[in-house]
JSON list of C-alpha atoms in Angstrom, two decimals:
[
{"chain": "A", "resi": 1, "resn": "UNK", "atom": "CA", "xyz": [-5.09, 67.74, -27.60]},
{"chain": "A", "resi": 2, "resn": "UNK", "atom": "CA", "xyz": [-1.38, 67.54, -28.37]},
{"chain": "A", "resi": 3, "resn": "UNK", "atom": "CA", "xyz": [-0.68, 67.88, -24.69]},
{"chain": "A", "resi": 4, "resn": "UNK", "atom": "CA", "xyz": [-2.98, 64.94, -23.91]},
{"chain": "A", "resi": 5, "resn": "UNK", "atom": "CA", "xyz": [-1.27, 62.79, -26.51]},
{"chain": "A", "resi": 6, "resn": "UNK", "atom": "CA", "xyz": [2.07, 63.82, -25.12]},
{"chain": "A", "resi": 7, "resn": "UNK", "atom": "CA", "xyz": [1.03, 62.66, -21.64]},
{"chain": "A", "resi": 8, "resn": "UNK", "atom": "CA", "xyz": [-0.14, 59.21, -22.90]},
{"chain": "A", "resi": 9, "resn": "UNK", "atom": "CA", "xyz": [3.01, 57.08, -22.86]},
{"chain": "A", "resi": 10, "resn": "UNK", "atom": "CA", "xyz": [3.13, 53.70, -24.52]},
{"chain": "A", "resi": 11, "resn": "UNK", "atom": "CA", "xyz": [5.73, 52.32, -22.10]},
{"chain": "A", "resi": 12, "resn": "UNK", "atom": "CA", "xyz": [3.37, 52.65, -19.12]},
{"chain": "A", "resi": 13, "resn": "UNK", "atom": "CA", "xyz": [0.10, 50.79, -18.49]},
{"chain": "A", "resi": 14, "resn": "UNK", "atom": "CA", "xyz": [-3.07, 52.81, -18.81]},
{"chain": "A", "resi": 15, "resn": "UNK", "atom": "CA", "xyz": [-4.82, 53.54, -15.57]},
{"chain": "A", "resi": 16, "resn": "UNK", "atom": "CA", "xyz": [-8.23, 51.86, -15.33]},
{"chain": "A", "resi": 17, "resn": "UNK", "atom": "CA", "xyz": [-11.15, 54.17, -15.70]},
{"chain": "A", "resi": 18, "resn": "UNK", "atom": "CA", "xyz": [-14.32, 54.11, -13.68]},
{"chain": "A", "resi": 19, "resn": "UNK", "atom": "CA", "xyz": [-15.14, 54.00, -10.02]},
{"chain": "A", "resi": 20, "resn": "UNK", "atom": "CA", "xyz": [-12.41, 52.57, -7.80]},
{"chain": "A", "resi": 21, "resn": "UNK", "atom": "CA", "xyz": [-13.79, 50.27, -5.16]},
{"chain": "A", "resi": 22, "resn": "UNK", "atom": "CA", "xyz": [-12.00, 49.84, -1.84]},
{"chain": "A", "resi": 23, "resn": "UNK", "atom": "CA", "xyz": [-9.75, 46.80, -1.69]},
{"chain": "A", "resi": 24, "resn": "UNK", "atom": "CA", "xyz": [-10.14, 44.24, 1.07]},
{"chain": "A", "resi": 25, "resn": "UNK", "atom": "CA", "xyz": [-8.69, 40.89, 2.00]},
{"chain": "A", "resi": 26, "resn": "UNK", "atom": "CA", "xyz": [-10.97, 38.24, 0.52]},
{"chain": "A", "resi": 27, "resn": "UNK", "atom": "CA", "xyz": [-9.60, 35.55, 2.83]},
{"chain": "A", "resi": 28, "resn": "UNK", "atom": "CA", "xyz": [-10.20, 37.60, 5.97]},
{"chain": "A", "resi": 29, "resn": "UNK", "atom": "CA", "xyz": [-13.69, 38.54, 4.79]},
{"chain": "A", "resi": 30, "resn": "UNK", "atom": "CA", "xyz": [-14.42, 34.89, 4.02]},
{"chain": "A", "resi": 31, "resn": "UNK", "atom": "CA", "xyz": [-13.32, 33.82, 7.51]},
{"chain": "A", "resi": 32, "resn": "UNK", "atom": "CA", "xyz": [-15.48, 36.58, 9.00]},
{"chain": "A", "resi": 33, "resn": "UNK", "atom": "CA", "xyz": [-18.51, 35.47, 6.97]},
{"chain": "A", "resi": 34, "resn": "UNK", "atom": "CA", "xyz": [-17.95, 31.87, 8.03]},
{"chain": "A", "resi": 35, "resn": "UNK", "atom": "CA", "xyz": [-17.84, 32.95, 11.68]},
{"chain": "A", "resi": 36, "resn": "UNK", "atom": "CA", "xyz": [-21.15, 34.83, 11.29]},
{"chain": "A", "resi": 37, "resn": "UNK", "atom": "CA", "xyz": [-22.79, 31.92, 9.44]},
{"chain": "A", "resi": 38, "resn": "UNK", "atom": "CA", "xyz": [-21.50, 29.49, 12.06]},
{"chain": "A", "resi": 39, "resn": "UNK", "atom": "CA", "xyz": [-22.91, 31.67, 14.86]},
{"chain": "A", "resi": 40, "resn": "UNK", "atom": "CA", "xyz": [-26.28, 32.14, 13.17]},
{"chain": "A", "resi": 41, "resn": "UNK", "atom": "CA", "xyz": [-26.64, 28.42, 12.66]},
{"chain": "A", "resi": 42, "resn": "UNK", "atom": "CA", "xyz": [-26.74, 27.59, 16.36]},
{"chain": "A", "resi": 43, "resn": "UNK", "atom": "CA", "xyz": [-29.56, 27.24, 18.89]},
{"chain": "A", "resi": 44, "resn": "UNK", "atom": "CA", "xyz": [-28.13, 30.08, 21.01]},
{"chain": "A", "resi": 45, "resn": "UNK", "atom": "CA", "xyz": [-28.71, 32.59, 18.21]},
{"chain": "A", "resi": 46, "resn": "UNK", "atom": "CA", "xyz": [-32.32, 31.48, 17.82]},
{"chain": "A", "resi": 47, "resn": "UNK", "atom": "CA", "xyz": [-32.95, 31.77, 21.57]},
{"chain": "A", "resi": 48, "resn": "UNK", "atom": "CA", "xyz": [-31.30, 35.20, 21.81]},
{"chain": "A", "resi": 49, "resn": "UNK", "atom": "CA", "xyz": [-33.18, 36.41, 18.72]},
{"chain": "A", "resi": 50, "resn": "UNK", "atom": "CA", "xyz": [-36.49, 35.22, 20.18]},
{"chain": "A", "resi": 51, "resn": "UNK", "atom": "CA", "xyz": [-35.84, 36.96, 23.51]},
{"chain": "A", "resi": 52, "resn": "UNK", "atom": "CA", "xyz": [-34.89, 40.24, 21.78]},
{"chain": "A", "resi": 53, "resn": "UNK", "atom": "CA", "xyz": [-38.01, 40.26, 19.59]},
{"chain": "A", "resi": 54, "resn": "UNK", "atom": "CA", "xyz": [-40.24, 39.39, 22.57]},
{"chain": "A", "resi": 55, "resn": "UNK", "atom": "CA", "xyz": [-38.80, 42.26, 24.62]},
{"chain": "A", "resi": 56, "resn": "UNK", "atom": "CA", "xyz": [-39.22, 44.54, 21.59]},
{"chain": "A", "resi": 57, "resn": "UNK", "atom": "CA", "xyz": [-42.89, 43.61, 21.31]},
{"chain": "A", "resi": 58, "resn": "UNK", "atom": "CA", "xyz": [-43.60, 43.93, 25.01]},
{"chain": "A", "resi": 59, "resn": "UNK", "atom": "CA", "xyz": [-41.81, 47.27, 25.37]},
{"chain": "A", "resi": 60, "resn": "UNK", "atom": "CA", "xyz": [-43.43, 48.88, 22.35]},
{"chain": "A", "resi": 61, "resn": "UNK", "atom": "CA", "xyz": [-46.86, 47.56, 23.41]},
{"chain": "A", "resi": 62, "resn": "UNK", "atom": "CA", "xyz": [-47.02, 48.03, 27.23]},
{"chain": "A", "resi": 63, "resn": "UNK", "atom": "CA", "xyz": [-44.58, 50.89, 27.78]},
{"chain": "A", "resi": 64, "resn": "UNK", "atom": "CA", "xyz": [-45.86, 54.50, 28.03]},
{"chain": "A", "resi": 65, "resn": "UNK", "atom": "CA", "xyz": [-46.42, 56.11, 24.64]},
{"chain": "A", "resi": 66, "resn": "UNK", "atom": "CA", "xyz": [-43.61, 58.61, 25.18]},
{"chain": "A", "resi": 67, "resn": "UNK", "atom": "CA", "xyz": [-41.07, 55.77, 25.71]},
{"chain": "A", "resi": 68, "resn": "UNK", "atom": "CA", "xyz": [-42.09, 53.64, 22.74]},
{"chain": "A", "resi": 69, "resn": "UNK", "atom": "CA", "xyz": [-39.46, 53.88, 20.00]},
{"chain": "A", "resi": 70, "resn": "UNK", "atom": "CA", "xyz": [-41.24, 51.54, 17.54]},
{"chain": "A", "resi": 71, "resn": "UNK", "atom": "CA", "xyz": [-45.01, 51.57, 18.02]},
{"chain": "A", "resi": 72, "resn": "UNK", "atom": "CA", "xyz": [-47.37, 49.23, 16.27]},
{"chain": "A", "resi": 73, "resn": "UNK", "atom": "CA", "xyz": [-46.99, 48.16, 13.39]},
{"chain": "A", "resi": 74, "resn": "UNK", "atom": "CA", "xyz": [-43.30, 47.77, 14.39]},
{"chain": "A", "resi": 75, "resn": "UNK", "atom": "CA", "xyz": [-41.91, 49.28, 11.19]},
{"chain": "A", "resi": 76, "resn": "UNK", "atom": "CA", "xyz": [-38.41, 49.64, 12.58]},
{"chain": "A", "resi": 77, "resn": "UNK", "atom": "CA", "xyz": [-38.33, 45.99, 13.69]},
{"chain": "A", "resi": 78, "resn": "UNK", "atom": "CA", "xyz": [-39.43, 44.94, 10.21]},
{"chain": "A", "resi": 79, "resn": "UNK", "atom": "CA", "xyz": [-36.62, 47.01, 8.70]},
{"chain": "A", "resi": 80, "resn": "UNK", "atom": "CA", "xyz": [-34.06, 45.50, 11.07]},
{"chain": "A", "resi": 81, "resn": "UNK", "atom": "CA", "xyz": [-35.18, 41.97, 10.32]},
{"chain": "A", "resi": 82, "resn": "UNK", "atom": "CA", "xyz": [-35.15, 42.67, 6.57]},
{"chain": "A", "resi": 83, "resn": "UNK", "atom": "CA", "xyz": [-31.59, 44.04, 6.76]},
{"chain": "A", "resi": 84, "resn": "UNK", "atom": "CA", "xyz": [-30.54, 41.03, 8.80]},
{"chain": "A", "resi": 85, "resn": "UNK", "atom": "CA", "xyz": [-32.02, 38.63, 6.25]},
{"chain": "A", "resi": 86, "resn": "UNK", "atom": "CA", "xyz": [-30.57, 40.53, 3.29]},
{"chain": "A", "resi": 87, "resn": "UNK", "atom": "CA", "xyz": [-27.06, 40.35, 4.75]},
{"chain": "A", "resi": 88, "resn": "UNK", "atom": "CA", "xyz": [-27.34, 36.91, 6.32]},
{"chain": "A", "resi": 89, "resn": "UNK", "atom": "CA", "xyz": [-28.25, 35.17, 3.06]},
{"chain": "A", "resi": 90, "resn": "UNK", "atom": "CA", "xyz": [-25.14, 36.32, 1.10]},
{"chain": "A", "resi": 91, "resn": "UNK", "atom": "CA", "xyz": [-22.90, 35.65, 4.09]},
{"chain": "A", "resi": 92, "resn": "UNK", "atom": "CA", "xyz": [-24.29, 32.13, 4.43]},
{"chain": "A", "resi": 93, "resn": "UNK", "atom": "CA", "xyz": [-23.88, 31.56, 0.67]},
{"chain": "A", "resi": 94, "resn": "UNK", "atom": "CA", "xyz": [-20.30, 32.79, 0.83]},
{"chain": "A", "resi": 95, "resn": "UNK", "atom": "CA", "xyz": [-19.56, 30.45, 3.72]},
{"chain": "A", "resi": 96, "resn": "UNK", "atom": "CA", "xyz": [-21.17, 27.57, 1.83]},
{"chain": "A", "resi": 97, "resn": "UNK", "atom": "CA", "xyz": [-19.10, 28.36, -1.27]},
{"chain": "A", "resi": 98, "resn": "UNK", "atom": "CA", "xyz": [-15.89, 28.33, 0.75]},
{"chain": "A", "resi": 99, "resn": "UNK", "atom": "CA", "xyz": [-16.91, 25.06, 2.35]},
{"chain": "A", "resi": 100, "resn": "UNK", "atom": "CA", "xyz": [-17.72, 23.64, -1.10]},
{"chain": "A", "resi": 101, "resn": "UNK", "atom": "CA", "xyz": [-14.28, 24.69, -2.34]},
{"chain": "A", "resi": 102, "resn": "UNK", "atom": "CA", "xyz": [-12.64, 22.96, 0.61]},
{"chain": "A", "resi": 103, "resn": "UNK", "atom": "CA", "xyz": [-14.76, 19.87, 0.03]},
{"chain": "A", "resi": 104, "resn": "UNK", "atom": "CA", "xyz": [-13.77, 19.83, -3.65]},
{"chain": "A", "resi": 105, "resn": "UNK", "atom": "CA", "xyz": [-10.08, 20.10, -2.79]},
{"chain": "A", "resi": 106, "resn": "UNK", "atom": "CA", "xyz": [-10.44, 17.35, -0.18]},
{"chain": "A", "resi": 107, "resn": "UNK", "atom": "CA", "xyz": [-12.33, 15.18, -2.69]},
{"chain": "A", "resi": 108, "resn": "UNK", "atom": "CA", "xyz": [-9.62, 15.64, -5.31]},
{"chain": "A", "resi": 109, "resn": "UNK", "atom": "CA", "xyz": [-6.96, 14.78, -2.76]},
{"chain": "A", "resi": 110, "resn": "UNK", "atom": "CA", "xyz": [-8.90, 11.69, -1.68]},
{"chain": "A", "resi": 111, "resn": "UNK", "atom": "CA", "xyz": [-9.29, 10.67, -5.34]},
{"chain": "A", "resi": 112, "resn": "UNK", "atom": "CA", "xyz": [-5.57, 11.16, -5.94]},
{"chain": "A", "resi": 113, "resn": "UNK", "atom": "CA", "xyz": [-4.70, 9.10, -2.87]},
{"chain": "A", "resi": 114, "resn": "UNK", "atom": "CA", "xyz": [-7.18, 6.39, -3.87]},
{"chain": "A", "resi": 115, "resn": "UNK", "atom": "CA", "xyz": [-5.62, 6.23, -7.35]},
{"chain": "A", "resi": 116, "resn": "UNK", "atom": "CA", "xyz": [-2.13, 6.02, -5.90]},
{"chain": "A", "resi": 117, "resn": "UNK", "atom": "CA", "xyz": [-3.23, 3.37, -3.41]},
{"chain": "A", "resi": 118, "resn": "UNK", "atom": "CA", "xyz": [-4.87, 1.36, -6.20]},
{"chain": "A", "resi": 119, "resn": "UNK", "atom": "CA", "xyz": [-1.69, 1.55, -8.27]},
{"chain": "A", "resi": 120, "resn": "UNK", "atom": "CA", "xyz": [0.39, 0.45, -5.27]},
{"chain": "A", "resi": 121, "resn": "UNK", "atom": "CA", "xyz": [-2.01, -2.41, -4.57]},
{"chain": "A", "resi": 122, "resn": "UNK", "atom": "CA", "xyz": [-1.85, -3.62, -8.18]},
{"chain": "A", "resi": 123, "resn": "UNK", "atom": "CA", "xyz": [1.94, -3.39, -8.12]},
{"chain": "A", "resi": 124, "resn": "UNK", "atom": "CA", "xyz": [2.13, -5.38, -4.88]},
{"chain": "A", "resi": 125, "resn": "UNK", "atom": "CA", "xyz": [-0.27, -7.96, -6.28]},
{"chain": "A", "resi": 126, "resn": "UNK", "atom": "CA", "xyz": [1.91, -8.40, -9.37]},
{"chain": "A", "resi": 127, "resn": "UNK", "atom": "CA", "xyz": [5.04, -8.68, -7.22]},
{"chain": "A", "resi": 128, "resn": "UNK", "atom": "CA", "xyz": [3.41, -11.27, -4.96]},
{"chain": "A", "resi": 129, "resn": "UNK", "atom": "CA", "xyz": [2.29, -13.27, -7.98]},
{"chain": "A", "resi": 130, "resn": "UNK", "atom": "CA", "xyz": [5.82, -13.13, -9.41]},
{"chain": "A", "resi": 131, "resn": "UNK", "atom": "CA", "xyz": [7.26, -14.25, -6.07]},
{"chain": "A", "resi": 132, "resn": "UNK", "atom": "CA", "xyz": [4.80, -17.16, -5.88]},
{"chain": "A", "resi": 133, "resn": "UNK", "atom": "CA", "xyz": [5.76, -18.24, -9.39]},
{"chain": "A", "resi": 134, "resn": "UNK", "atom": "CA", "xyz": [9.46, -17.96, -8.54]},
{"chain": "A", "resi": 135, "resn": "UNK", "atom": "CA", "xyz": [9.04, -19.84, -5.28]},
{"chain": "A", "resi": 136, "resn": "UNK", "atom": "CA", "xyz": [7.24, -22.63, -7.12]},
{"chain": "A", "resi": 137, "resn": "UNK", "atom": "CA", "xyz": [10.47, -23.31, -9.06]},
{"chain": "A", "resi": 138, "resn": "UNK", "atom": "CA", "xyz": [12.80, -23.12, -6.04]},
{"chain": "A", "resi": 139, "resn": "UNK", "atom": "CA", "xyz": [13.56, -26.06, -3.80]},
{"chain": "A", "resi": 140, "resn": "UNK", "atom": "CA", "xyz": [12.06, -25.52, -0.39]},
{"chain": "A", "resi": 141, "resn": "UNK", "atom": "CA", "xyz": [13.54, -26.54, 2.93]},
{"chain": "A", "resi": 142, "resn": "UNK", "atom": "CA", "xyz": [11.12, -29.44, 3.33]},
{"chain": "A", "resi": 143, "resn": "UNK", "atom": "CA", "xyz": [11.95, -30.70, -0.16]},
{"chain": "A", "resi": 144, "resn": "UNK", "atom": "CA", "xyz": [15.70, -30.62, 0.56]},
{"chain": "A", "resi": 145, "resn": "UNK", "atom": "CA", "xyz": [15.18, -32.38, 3.88]},
{"chain": "A", "resi": 146, "resn": "UNK", "atom": "CA", "xyz": [13.13, -35.14, 2.24]},
{"chain": "A", "resi": 147, "resn": "UNK", "atom": "CA", "xyz": [15.73, -35.59, -0.53]},
{"chain": "A", "resi": 148, "resn": "UNK", "atom": "CA", "xyz": [18.60, -35.73, 1.95]},
{"chain": "A", "resi": 149, "resn": "UNK", "atom": "CA", "xyz": [16.70, -38.20, 4.10]},
{"chain": "A", "resi": 150, "resn": "UNK", "atom": "CA", "xyz": [16.05, -40.37, 1.03]},
{"chain": "A", "resi": 151, "resn": "UNK", "atom": "CA", "xyz": [19.73, -40.25, 0.03]},
{"chain": "A", "resi": 152, "resn": "UNK", "atom": "CA", "xyz": [20.76, -41.13, 3.57]},
{"chain": "A", "resi": 153, "resn": "UNK", "atom": "CA", "xyz": [18.41, -44.12, 3.54]},
{"chain": "A", "resi": 154, "resn": "UNK", "atom": "CA", "xyz": [19.79, -45.26, 0.19]},
{"chain": "A", "resi": 155, "resn": "UNK", "atom": "CA", "xyz": [23.36, -44.93, 1.48]},
{"chain": "A", "resi": 156, "resn": "UNK", "atom": "CA", "xyz": [22.46, -46.93, 4.59]},
{"chain": "A", "resi": 157, "resn": "UNK", "atom": "CA", "xyz": [20.87, -49.64, 2.44]},
{"chain": "A", "resi": 158, "resn": "UNK", "atom": "CA", "xyz": [23.93, -49.76, 0.19]},
{"chain": "A", "resi": 159, "resn": "UNK", "atom": "CA", "xyz": [26.22, -49.99, 3.22]},
{"chain": "A", "resi": 160, "resn": "UNK", "atom": "CA", "xyz": [24.15, -52.78, 4.71]},
{"chain": "A", "resi": 161, "resn": "UNK", "atom": "CA", "xyz": [24.12, -54.62, 1.38]},
{"chain": "A", "resi": 162, "resn": "UNK", "atom": "CA", "xyz": [27.90, -54.23, 1.12]},
{"chain": "A", "resi": 163, "resn": "UNK", "atom": "CA", "xyz": [28.35, -55.58, 4.63]},
{"chain": "A", "resi": 164, "resn": "UNK", "atom": "CA", "xyz": [26.14, -58.59, 3.86]},
{"chain": "A", "resi": 165, "resn": "UNK", "atom": "CA", "xyz": [28.13, -59.32, 0.70]},
{"chain": "A", "resi": 166, "resn": "UNK", "atom": "CA", "xyz": [31.42, -59.03, 2.55]},
{"chain": "A", "resi": 167, "resn": "UNK", "atom": "CA", "xyz": [30.09, -61.29, 5.31]},
{"chain": "A", "resi": 168, "resn": "UNK", "atom": "CA", "xyz": [28.97, -63.89, 2.76]},
{"chain": "A", "resi": 169, "resn": "UNK", "atom": "CA", "xyz": [32.32, -63.70, 1.01]},
{"chain": "A", "resi": 170, "resn": "UNK", "atom": "CA", "xyz": [34.15, -64.19, 4.29]},
{"chain": "A", "resi": 171, "resn": "UNK", "atom": "CA", "xyz": [31.97, -67.19, 5.12]},
{"chain": "A", "resi": 172, "resn": "UNK", "atom": "CA", "xyz": [32.58, -68.59, 1.65]},
{"chain": "A", "resi": 173, "resn": "UNK", "atom": "CA", "xyz": [36.33, -68.08, 1.96]},
{"chain": "A", "resi": 174, "resn": "UNK", "atom": "CA", "xyz": [36.37, -69.72, 5.36]},
{"chain": "A", "resi": 175, "resn": "UNK", "atom": "CA", "xyz": [34.48, -72.74, 3.98]},
{"chain": "A", "resi": 176, "resn": "UNK", "atom": "CA", "xyz": [36.90, -72.99, 1.08]},
{"chain": "A", "resi": 177, "resn": "UNK", "atom": "CA", "xyz": [39.87, -72.81, 3.45]},
{"chain": "A", "resi": 178, "resn": "UNK", "atom": "CA", "xyz": [38.36, -75.61, 5.49]},
{"chain": "A", "resi": 179, "resn": "UNK", "atom": "CA", "xyz": [37.99, -77.68, 2.33]},
{"chain": "A", "resi": 180, "resn": "UNK", "atom": "CA", "xyz": [41.54, -76.90, 1.30]},
{"chain": "A", "resi": 181, "resn": "UNK", "atom": "CA", "xyz": [40.57, -74.68, -1.67]},
{"chain": "A", "resi": 182, "resn": "UNK", "atom": "CA", "xyz": [41.97, -71.30, -2.58]},
{"chain": "A", "resi": 183, "resn": "UNK", "atom": "CA", "xyz": [39.78, -68.38, -1.47]},
{"chain": "A", "resi": 184, "resn": "UNK", "atom": "CA", "xyz": [38.31, -66.22, -4.17]},
{"chain": "A", "resi": 185, "resn": "UNK", "atom": "CA", "xyz": [39.62, -62.97, -2.59]},
{"chain": "A", "resi": 186, "resn": "UNK", "atom": "CA", "xyz": [36.47, -60.95, -3.11]},
{"chain": "A", "resi": 187, "resn": "UNK", "atom": "CA", "xyz": [35.43, -62.27, -6.54]},
{"chain": "A", "resi": 188, "resn": "UNK", "atom": "CA", "xyz": [31.88, -62.83, -5.39]},
{"chain": "A", "resi": 189, "resn": "UNK", "atom": "CA", "xyz": [31.22, -59.17, -4.65]},
{"chain": "A", "resi": 190, "resn": "UNK", "atom": "CA", "xyz": [29.67, -58.61, -8.08]},
{"chain": "A", "resi": 191, "resn": "UNK", "atom": "CA", "xyz": [32.73, -56.73, -9.32]},
{"chain": "A", "resi": 192, "resn": "UNK", "atom": "CA", "xyz": [33.75, -56.69, -13.02]},
{"chain": "A", "resi": 193, "resn": "UNK", "atom": "CA", "xyz": [36.58, -59.02, -14.04]},
{"chain": "A", "resi": 194, "resn": "UNK", "atom": "CA", "xyz": [39.57, -57.12, -15.37]},
{"chain": "A", "resi": 195, "resn": "UNK", "atom": "CA", "xyz": [43.39, -57.20, -15.43]},
{"chain": "A", "resi": 196, "resn": "UNK", "atom": "CA", "xyz": [43.66, -54.47, -12.79]},
{"chain": "A", "resi": 197, "resn": "UNK", "atom": "CA", "xyz": [42.71, -56.84, -9.97]},
{"chain": "A", "resi": 198, "resn": "UNK", "atom": "CA", "xyz": [44.61, -59.77, -11.51]},
{"chain": "A", "resi": 199, "resn": "UNK", "atom": "CA", "xyz": [41.48, -61.82, -12.09]},
{"chain": "A", "resi": 200, "resn": "UNK", "atom": "CA", "xyz": [42.70, -63.51, -15.26]},
{"chain": "A", "resi": 201, "resn": "UNK", "atom": "CA", "xyz": [46.18, -64.17, -13.86]},
{"chain": "A", "resi": 202, "resn": "UNK", "atom": "CA", "xyz": [44.74, -65.67, -10.70]},
{"chain": "A", "resi": 203, "resn": "UNK", "atom": "CA", "xyz": [42.35, -67.92, -12.67]},
{"chain": "A", "resi": 204, "resn": "UNK", "atom": "CA", "xyz": [45.11, -69.22, -14.98]},
{"chain": "A", "resi": 205, "resn": "UNK", "atom": "CA", "xyz": [46.44, -72.75, -14.19]},
{"chain": "A", "resi": 206, "resn": "UNK", "atom": "CA", "xyz": [50.12, -73.47, -13.57]},
{"chain": "A", "resi": 207, "resn": "UNK", "atom": "CA", "xyz": [50.40, -75.49, -16.81]},
{"chain": "A", "resi": 208, "resn": "UNK", "atom": "CA", "xyz": [49.06, -72.61, -18.89]},
{"chain": "A", "resi": 209, "resn": "UNK", "atom": "CA", "xyz": [45.82, -74.30, -19.86]},
{"chain": "A", "resi": 210, "resn": "UNK", "atom": "CA", "xyz": [43.56, -72.08, -17.83]},
{"chain": "A", "resi": 211, "resn": "UNK", "atom": "CA", "xyz": [41.33, -69.33, -19.20]},
{"chain": "A", "resi": 212, "resn": "UNK", "atom": "CA", "xyz": [43.17, -66.47, -20.77]},
{"chain": "A", "resi": 213, "resn": "UNK", "atom": "CA", "xyz": [42.20, -62.99, -21.74]},
{"chain": "A", "resi": 214, "resn": "UNK", "atom": "CA", "xyz": [41.14, -62.67, -25.32]},
{"chain": "A", "resi": 215, "resn": "UNK", "atom": "CA", "xyz": [42.75, -59.77, -27.14]},
{"chain": "A", "resi": 216, "resn": "UNK", "atom": "CA", "xyz": [39.83, -59.49, -29.51]}
]
């Protein structure tokens, strides 16, 4: 007893007790089961299985009694078919489970991608809405063109009006010269009267009785 306690060390894991099963690669076994299930789920397997059973029946029914290896009631054939069904069902279930696992992983990946795509779409929608709001407050090219065209038309109208006023003033000055009067020198161009142009000095009479500028 002391020897057994001495052999049990606390710094080492205890070996599992019981029957040790052989280890195998679960992935390789799963691929093998999928291959079998995929082969059994085809029309070729059904045709081959039908031909084999038909030959089995014919041989064990029409062949000489000494050559029959499974006479009626075909007990050996029943055993073979039972073993096939007992192994085929778990293999098919294993293949279906692996396919279900792959489908679940693919579904989760699709859900993750759909969520990310929805988030990206919402972000792009918000950005587009923000851009539309910002563009609504920015002058567009057509707006600038229309404003520049309007300013150009106003400048042309002002230039034409100025030319007409100058032409009228020239005609008025020429008429005054013909009458022997002093020309107004551009007084009729709707300009303000001030001392800078000498309006008050020009309007004053030689005897000093003309209009003067009021200091008040």
